[in-house]
Tab-separated table of C-alpha atoms in Angstrom:
chain	number	residue	atom	x	y	z
A	1	MET	CA	174.778	135.959	25.817
A	2	THR	CA	176.317	138.401	28.377
A	3	MET	CA	180.108	138.585	27.930
A	4	VAL	CA	180.833	140.996	30.797
A	5	ASP	CA	179.913	140.557	34.407
A	6	VAL	CA	180.648	144.038	35.675
A	7	THR	CA	180.651	147.257	33.599
A	8	VAL	CA	182.471	150.103	35.406
A	9	ARG	CA	181.722	153.627	34.097
A	10	GLY	CA	184.731	155.968	35.120
A	11	ALA	CA	188.404	155.270	34.788
A	12	GLY	CA	189.443	157.283	37.835
A	13	ILE	CA	190.799	155.747	41.083
A	14	PHE	CA	187.625	154.354	42.505
A	15	GLY	CA	186.483	152.876	39.192
A	16	LEU	CA	189.833	151.290	38.379
A	17	ALA	CA	190.054	149.849	41.897
A	18	CYS	CA	186.533	148.480	42.124
A	19	ALA	CA	187.056	146.830	38.765
A	20	TRP	CA	190.428	145.419	40.029
A	21	ALA	CA	188.754	143.932	43.145
A	22	CYS	CA	186.003	142.388	40.837
A	23	ALA	CA	188.601	140.926	38.397
A	24	LYS	CA	190.517	139.389	41.059
A	25	ARG	CA	187.360	137.480	42.069
A	26	GLY	CA	187.083	136.124	38.638
A	27	ALA	CA	184.490	138.563	37.288
A	28	ARG	CA	184.744	139.515	33.602
A	29	VAL	CA	185.151	143.308	33.809
A	30	ARG	CA	184.906	146.130	31.434
A	31	VAL	CA	185.764	149.790	32.286
A	32	VAL	CA	184.335	152.503	30.113
A	33	ASP	CA	185.560	156.164	30.020
A	34	PRO	CA	185.396	158.412	27.089
A	35	HIS	CA	188.354	160.494	28.324
A	36	GLY	CA	190.641	157.490	29.205
A	37	VAL	CA	192.449	156.383	32.288
A	38	GLY	CA	192.942	158.917	35.072
A	39	ALA	CA	191.749	161.748	32.933
A	40	GLY	CA	190.214	163.744	35.819
A	41	ALA	CA	191.382	164.446	39.427
A	42	SER	CA	192.661	160.909	39.655
A	43	GLY	CA	195.436	161.793	37.204
A	44	GLY	CA	197.021	164.348	39.505
A	45	ILE	CA	200.406	164.575	40.960
A	46	VAL	CA	200.253	164.907	44.927
A	47	GLY	CA	199.374	161.531	46.204
A	48	ALA	CA	199.538	161.988	49.961
A	49	LEU	CA	197.942	158.971	51.851
A	50	ALA	CA	197.674	160.607	55.311
A	51	PRO	CA	195.527	159.645	58.169
A	52	HIS	CA	193.041	161.561	60.324
A	53	VAL	CA	194.361	162.365	63.797
A	54	PRO	CA	194.123	159.396	66.362
A	55	GLU	CA	191.337	160.870	68.621
A	56	ASN	CA	187.436	161.185	68.560
A	57	TRP	CA	187.539	157.899	66.665
A	58	ASN	CA	184.502	157.238	64.354
A	59	GLU	CA	183.573	155.032	61.402
A	60	LYS	CA	185.203	157.232	58.808
A	61	LYS	CA	188.469	157.218	60.735
A	62	ALA	CA	188.258	153.546	61.373
A	63	PHE	CA	187.535	152.722	57.550
A	64	GLN	CA	190.439	155.084	56.645
A	65	PHE	CA	192.788	153.443	58.891
A	66	GLU	CA	191.931	149.879	57.812
A	67	SER	CA	192.374	150.964	54.141
A	68	LEU	CA	195.831	152.591	54.827
A	69	ARG	CA	196.812	149.351	56.457
A	70	MET	CA	195.677	147.466	53.276
A	71	SER	CA	197.469	149.792	50.997
A	72	GLY	CA	200.915	148.182	50.998
A	73	PRO	CA	199.703	144.582	50.000
A	74	PHE	CA	197.169	146.156	47.581
A	75	TRP	CA	199.674	148.171	45.560
A	76	ALA	CA	202.301	145.522	45.636
A	77	ASP	CA	199.810	143.139	44.018
A	78	VAL	CA	198.719	145.667	41.378
A	79	ALA	CA	202.540	146.226	40.610
A	80	GLU	CA	203.264	142.509	40.450
A	81	VAL	CA	200.417	141.568	38.214
A	82	GLY	CA	200.506	144.338	35.811
A	83	GLY	CA	204.202	145.522	35.857
A	84	GLY	CA	203.489	149.243	36.509
A	85	ASP	CA	204.862	151.110	39.345
A	86	PRO	CA	202.425	153.130	41.339
A	87	GLY	CA	205.118	154.926	43.334
A	88	TYR	CA	203.816	153.658	46.795
A	89	ALA	CA	205.912	153.801	49.845
A	90	ARG	CA	204.977	154.147	53.537
A	91	THR	CA	207.565	156.864	54.288
A	92	GLY	CA	205.682	158.565	57.089
A	93	ARG	CA	204.896	162.287	57.547
A	94	LEU	CA	206.194	165.276	59.543
A	95	GLN	CA	203.964	168.222	60.734
A	96	PRO	CA	205.180	171.271	62.618
A	97	VAL	CA	203.948	171.938	66.105
A	98	ALA	CA	203.058	175.630	66.416
A	99	ASP	CA	203.339	176.427	70.154
A	100	ALA	CA	203.277	175.017	73.716
A	101	ALA	CA	199.432	174.375	73.626
A	102	ALA	CA	199.839	172.412	70.291
A	103	LEU	CA	202.705	170.481	71.810
A	104	VAL	CA	200.490	169.297	74.645
A	105	LEU	CA	197.840	168.210	72.141
A	106	ALA	CA	200.307	166.482	70.090
A	107	ARG	CA	201.715	164.478	72.857
A	108	GLY	CA	198.243	163.364	74.049
A	109	ARG	CA	197.540	162.131	70.437
A	110	ALA	CA	200.496	159.829	70.714
A	111	ALA	CA	198.628	157.891	73.380
A	112	GLY	CA	195.634	157.846	71.196
A	113	ALA	CA	197.603	156.445	68.309
A	114	ALA	CA	199.207	153.791	70.491
A	115	ASP	CA	195.616	152.549	71.125
A	116	LEU	CA	193.676	153.182	67.952
A	117	TRP	CA	196.393	152.348	65.360
A	118	GLN	CA	196.748	148.908	67.194
A	119	GLY	CA	200.547	148.949	67.036
A	120	PHE	CA	200.667	149.211	63.211
A	121	ALA	CA	202.194	152.671	63.269
A	122	ASP	CA	203.344	155.297	65.610
A	123	TRP	CA	202.661	158.968	66.358
A	124	SER	CA	205.516	160.731	68.170
A	125	VAL	CA	206.827	164.188	68.896
A	126	GLU	CA	210.537	164.985	68.243
A	127	ARG	CA	212.807	167.955	67.744
A	128	SER	CA	212.983	169.362	64.211
A	129	ALA	CA	216.528	168.572	63.243
A	130	ASP	CA	217.327	168.807	59.529
A	131	ASP	CA	216.731	170.536	56.321
A	132	TRP	CA	213.833	168.212	55.298
A	133	ALA	CA	211.534	169.307	58.092
A	134	PRO	CA	208.791	172.012	58.081
A	135	ALA	CA	209.454	175.256	59.588
A	136	SER	CA	208.422	175.088	63.107
A	137	ALA	CA	207.896	178.026	65.572
A	138	SER	CA	208.123	175.640	68.570
A	139	GLY	CA	211.154	173.623	67.246
A	140	TRP	CA	209.053	170.388	67.601
A	141	VAL	CA	207.434	168.299	64.867
A	142	ILE	CA	205.028	165.348	64.888
A	143	ARG	CA	206.128	162.221	63.122
A	144	ASP	CA	203.642	159.490	62.099
A	145	THR	CA	204.658	156.217	60.439
A	146	LEU	CA	201.176	155.447	59.149
A	147	SER	CA	201.195	158.092	56.195
A	148	ALA	CA	202.288	156.801	52.772
A	149	ARG	CA	202.723	158.319	49.382
A	150	LEU	CA	202.036	157.188	45.798
A	151	HIS	CA	201.967	158.882	42.471
A	152	PRO	CA	198.273	159.198	41.497
A	153	ARG	CA	198.833	159.317	37.652
A	154	ARG	CA	201.182	156.297	37.802
A	155	ALA	CA	198.947	154.501	40.223
A	156	CYS	CA	195.943	154.764	37.733
A	157	ASP	CA	198.300	153.403	34.902
A	158	ALA	CA	199.505	150.541	37.198
A	159	LEU	CA	195.837	149.598	37.887
A	160	ALA	CA	195.043	149.805	34.190
A	161	ARG	CA	198.083	147.449	33.425
A	162	ALA	CA	196.989	145.083	36.009
A	163	LEU	CA	193.433	144.875	34.809
A	164	THR	CA	194.586	144.344	31.315
A	165	ALA	CA	196.748	141.529	32.462
A	166	LYS	CA	193.645	140.021	34.196
A	167	GLY	CA	191.833	140.032	30.832
A	168	ALA	CA	189.654	143.182	31.665
A	169	ASP	CA	188.815	145.567	28.926
A	170	ILE	CA	189.251	149.373	29.184
A	171	VAL	CA	187.397	151.237	26.386
A	172	ARG	CA	185.993	154.629	25.511
A	173	ASP	CA	182.573	153.621	24.719
A	174	ALA	CA	180.383	150.439	25.221
A	175	ALA	CA	176.900	149.532	26.291
A	176	ASP	CA	176.068	148.348	29.823
A	177	GLU	CA	176.384	144.716	30.508
A	178	GLY	CA	176.022	142.875	33.706
A	179	VAL	CA	176.215	144.704	37.048
A	180	VAL	CA	177.089	148.394	36.417
A	181	LEU	CA	179.084	150.604	38.796
A	182	TRP	CA	178.940	154.465	38.296
A	183	ALA	CA	182.291	156.003	39.457
A	184	THR	CA	182.107	159.122	37.372
A	185	GLY	CA	183.662	161.893	39.520
A	186	TRP	CA	182.391	165.223	40.094
A	187	GLN	CA	180.538	165.367	36.784
A	188	GLY	CA	178.524	162.245	37.986
A	189	LEU	CA	177.726	164.048	41.206
A	190	GLU	CA	176.594	167.182	39.293
A	191	ALA	CA	174.405	165.017	37.046
A	192	LEU	CA	172.750	163.138	40.029
A	193	SER	CA	172.054	166.371	41.753
A	194	GLU	CA	170.345	167.756	38.619
A	195	THR	CA	168.216	164.726	38.160
A	196	LEU	CA	167.102	164.454	41.844
A	197	GLY	CA	166.506	168.230	42.029
A	198	ARG	CA	168.742	168.569	45.092
A	199	ARG	CA	172.400	168.869	45.874
A	200	VAL	CA	174.100	165.498	46.608
A	201	GLY	CA	177.689	166.679	46.079
A	202	ASN	CA	179.884	168.883	44.062
A	203	GLY	CA	183.233	169.399	42.650
A	204	VAL	CA	186.143	171.148	44.435
A	205	LYS	CA	188.945	172.324	42.244
A	206	GLY	CA	192.570	171.806	43.397
A	207	GLN	CA	195.735	173.303	42.064
A	208	ALA	CA	199.074	171.663	42.672
A	209	ALA	CA	202.692	171.822	41.416
A	210	LEU	CA	205.495	169.456	40.815
A	211	LEU	CA	209.245	170.391	41.579
A	212	ARG	CA	212.505	168.866	40.650
A	213	HIS	CA	214.082	167.915	44.137
A	214	ASP	CA	215.232	164.400	45.018
A	215	ALA	CA	214.176	163.592	48.481
A	216	ARG	CA	212.685	160.152	47.498
A	217	ASP	CA	213.244	158.390	50.783
A	218	ALA	CA	212.047	161.359	52.907
A	219	PRO	CA	208.672	161.564	54.681
A	220	GLN	CA	205.987	163.727	53.306
A	221	LEU	CA	205.377	167.074	55.115
A	222	PHE	CA	202.080	168.900	56.195
A	223	ALA	CA	202.723	172.387	56.805
A	224	ASP	CA	200.557	175.591	56.542
A	225	GLY	CA	197.821	173.520	55.118
A	226	LEU	CA	199.882	172.004	52.306
A	227	HIS	CA	200.898	168.545	51.454
A	228	ILE	CA	204.668	168.337	50.318
A	229	VAL	CA	205.181	164.813	48.937
A	230	PRO	CA	208.559	163.457	47.596
A	231	HIS	CA	208.095	160.897	44.885
A	232	ALA	CA	210.410	158.035	43.909
A	233	ASP	CA	211.410	159.569	40.714
A	234	GLY	CA	213.273	162.512	42.358
A	235	THR	CA	210.347	165.070	42.241
A	236	VAL	CA	208.448	166.746	44.976
A	237	ALA	CA	204.717	167.472	44.602
A	238	VAL	CA	202.949	170.291	46.512
A	239	GLY	CA	199.259	170.612	46.916
A	240	SER	CA	196.687	171.895	46.995
A	241	THR	CA	194.015	174.510	46.791
A	242	SER	CA	190.341	174.089	47.575
A	243	GLU	CA	188.129	176.162	45.187
A	244	ARG	CA	184.459	175.734	45.291
A	245	GLU	CA	183.852	178.314	42.555
A	246	PHE	CA	185.717	178.091	39.374
A	247	SER	CA	185.190	178.684	35.648
A	248	ASP	CA	188.190	176.536	34.143
A	249	PRO	CA	188.329	173.102	35.809
A	250	THR	CA	191.842	172.423	34.532
A	251	GLY	CA	193.314	176.087	34.497
A	252	VAL	CA	196.185	177.120	36.707
A	253	ASP	CA	196.372	180.619	37.893
A	254	ALA	CA	197.744	182.918	40.704
A	255	GLN	CA	196.472	180.618	43.364
A	256	CYS	CA	199.036	178.023	42.240
A	257	GLU	CA	201.813	180.615	42.309
A	258	ALA	CA	200.704	181.436	46.106
A	259	LEU	CA	200.701	177.894	46.896
A	260	LEU	CA	204.377	177.395	45.647
A	261	GLU	CA	205.458	180.423	47.734
A	262	ARG	CA	203.878	179.125	50.856
A	263	ALA	CA	205.641	175.700	50.256
A	264	ARG	CA	208.946	177.492	49.902
A	265	GLU	CA	208.441	179.379	53.044
A	266	ALA	CA	207.488	176.156	54.911
A	267	LEU	CA	210.454	174.279	53.427
A	268	PRO	CA	213.274	176.642	52.414
A	269	ILE	CA	215.183	173.943	50.702
A	270	LEU	CA	212.749	174.044	47.798
A	271	ARG	CA	213.573	177.675	47.185
A	272	ASP	CA	215.553	177.205	44.077
A	273	ALA	CA	213.880	173.797	42.880
A	274	GLU	CA	212.710	173.884	39.216
A	275	VAL	CA	208.954	173.799	38.724
A	276	LEU	CA	208.264	170.908	36.230
A	277	GLU	CA	204.458	170.985	36.162
A	278	ARG	CA	201.427	172.924	37.237
A	279	TRP	CA	198.378	171.095	37.414
A	280	ALA	CA	194.646	171.621	38.255
A	281	GLY	CA	191.707	169.267	38.475
A	282	VAL	CA	188.332	168.933	40.184
A	283	ARG	CA	187.783	166.450	42.982
A	284	PRO	CA	184.383	164.885	43.750
A	285	ARG	CA	182.991	165.753	47.059
A	286	ALA	CA	179.819	164.109	48.347
A	287	ARG	CA	177.419	166.102	50.581
A	288	SER	CA	178.154	163.838	53.559
A	289	ARG	CA	182.055	164.507	53.144
A	290	ALA	CA	182.538	160.716	53.071
A	291	PRO	CA	182.708	158.495	49.946
A	292	MET	CA	179.444	157.850	48.542
A	293	LEU	CA	178.996	153.993	48.247
A	294	GLY	CA	176.239	151.707	47.482
A	295	ARG	CA	173.252	151.043	45.362
A	296	HIS	CA	172.373	153.704	42.749
A	297	PRO	CA	169.161	155.621	43.922
A	298	LEU	CA	167.756	155.763	40.291
A	299	ALA	CA	168.999	152.935	38.287
A	300	GLU	CA	167.835	149.432	39.297
A	301	GLY	CA	170.679	147.023	39.644
A	302	ALA	CA	173.334	149.665	39.433
A	303	PHE	CA	175.862	151.026	42.059
A	304	ILE	CA	177.839	154.105	42.906
A	305	ALA	CA	181.257	154.692	44.213
A	306	ASN	CA	182.026	158.350	44.275
A	307	GLY	CA	183.000	161.342	46.408
A	308	GLY	CA	186.651	160.377	47.300
A	309	PHE	CA	187.586	164.096	47.414
A	310	LYS	CA	190.970	164.600	49.188
A	311	ILE	CA	191.246	161.051	50.699
A	312	GLY	CA	190.042	159.035	47.745
A	313	PHE	CA	193.530	157.383	47.205
A	314	GLY	CA	193.866	156.551	50.954
A	315	MET	CA	190.460	155.059	50.869
A	316	THR	CA	190.797	153.066	47.762
A	317	PRO	CA	191.657	149.422	48.959
A	318	LYS	CA	188.830	149.329	51.431
A	319	VAL	CA	186.400	151.006	49.080
A	320	ALA	CA	187.298	148.424	46.378
A	321	GLU	CA	186.829	145.485	48.858
A	322	VAL	CA	183.274	146.642	50.079
A	323	MET	CA	182.047	147.418	46.648
A	324	ALA	CA	183.178	144.093	45.217
A	325	ASP	CA	181.591	142.290	48.236
A	326	LEU	CA	178.263	144.197	47.481
A	327	MET	CA	178.212	143.954	43.711
A	328	LEU	CA	179.346	140.284	43.409
A	329	GLU	CA	178.192	138.666	46.656
A	330	GLU	CA	175.481	140.876	47.896
A	331	ARG	CA	177.399	141.290	51.229
A	332	ASP	CA	176.892	144.891	52.503
A	333	GLY	CA	179.829	146.111	54.664
A	334	ILE	CA	179.456	149.872	53.875
A	335	PRO	CA	179.516	152.088	57.043
A	336	GLU	CA	176.215	154.046	57.520
A	337	GLY	CA	177.934	157.365	57.049
A	338	PHE	CA	179.329	156.268	53.613
A	339	ARG	CA	175.952	155.194	52.136
A	340	VAL	CA	174.429	156.863	49.257
A	341	GLU	CA	171.496	157.740	51.317
A	342	ALA	CA	173.706	160.035	53.665
A	343	SER	CA	174.101	162.307	50.805
A	344	ILE	CA	170.810	162.319	49.103
């Protein structure tokens, strides 16, 4: 007799969230990961849930917008059921405006946001006015109120607690039972590429750092290609690098120190902040550059949710919804660009 309806292989953010969506619908769920919860890139420290710019709208941007809109209720539910704190807050984001041409572009995007973000959030341009603002050559910054933050490591823990409260199992080894979802991160993309004999995705290493500085109610910043994210525990995360070539998936090196220096230049108030942690991990990037969602190309009756890359946490609520729809109810709401076929 089958005791499990859904087996999820991978306890990163996509695996845990899809397991949660299935458990909420009454499915008996087991999550299997030999390394434990959030052991890969999902156990990081940055947690910037930031939208794409509100222009040239496409299915990827629309999917991400809907997911960001779902994030508040999603994480509140997780916290209520399991008692864990994912560190979620929709605190917005500031970005510096480089020059007069960029100022014109930024103001034009405000009109796009008014239409495309459907009144849920704003995009505005304002004067840079205080110490918690990125250095801006023009003196102007963009503020959006759609961006949110969470603590990735704590979010994974909160999901694990909620799953356990729902009666799900989280184990390091078990046989497949029921419907099987493969959410195995960059190693899963590498294995699938090897089996198919062609590249369907790869891992991109990222390094980040965590500093002691209490700006818990301040917006996150995006400056000089960096995310600077204040967390609710009085820390600030800075990230990240993007390294396609690497020999040590979890090793930190001089690139992390360079990242820290860029952050201090962008936000001088961090100059004397103590560095609490330096972190590195490898994020899964599908060939399509969108999440890879749908039926497994090689295993009958199995599914894949992979390739979140830098926007995986922001995509999570909607990814979990469409995968639960497909696996439990055979309702396919996956956008064309997100399908497994788009990467293989």
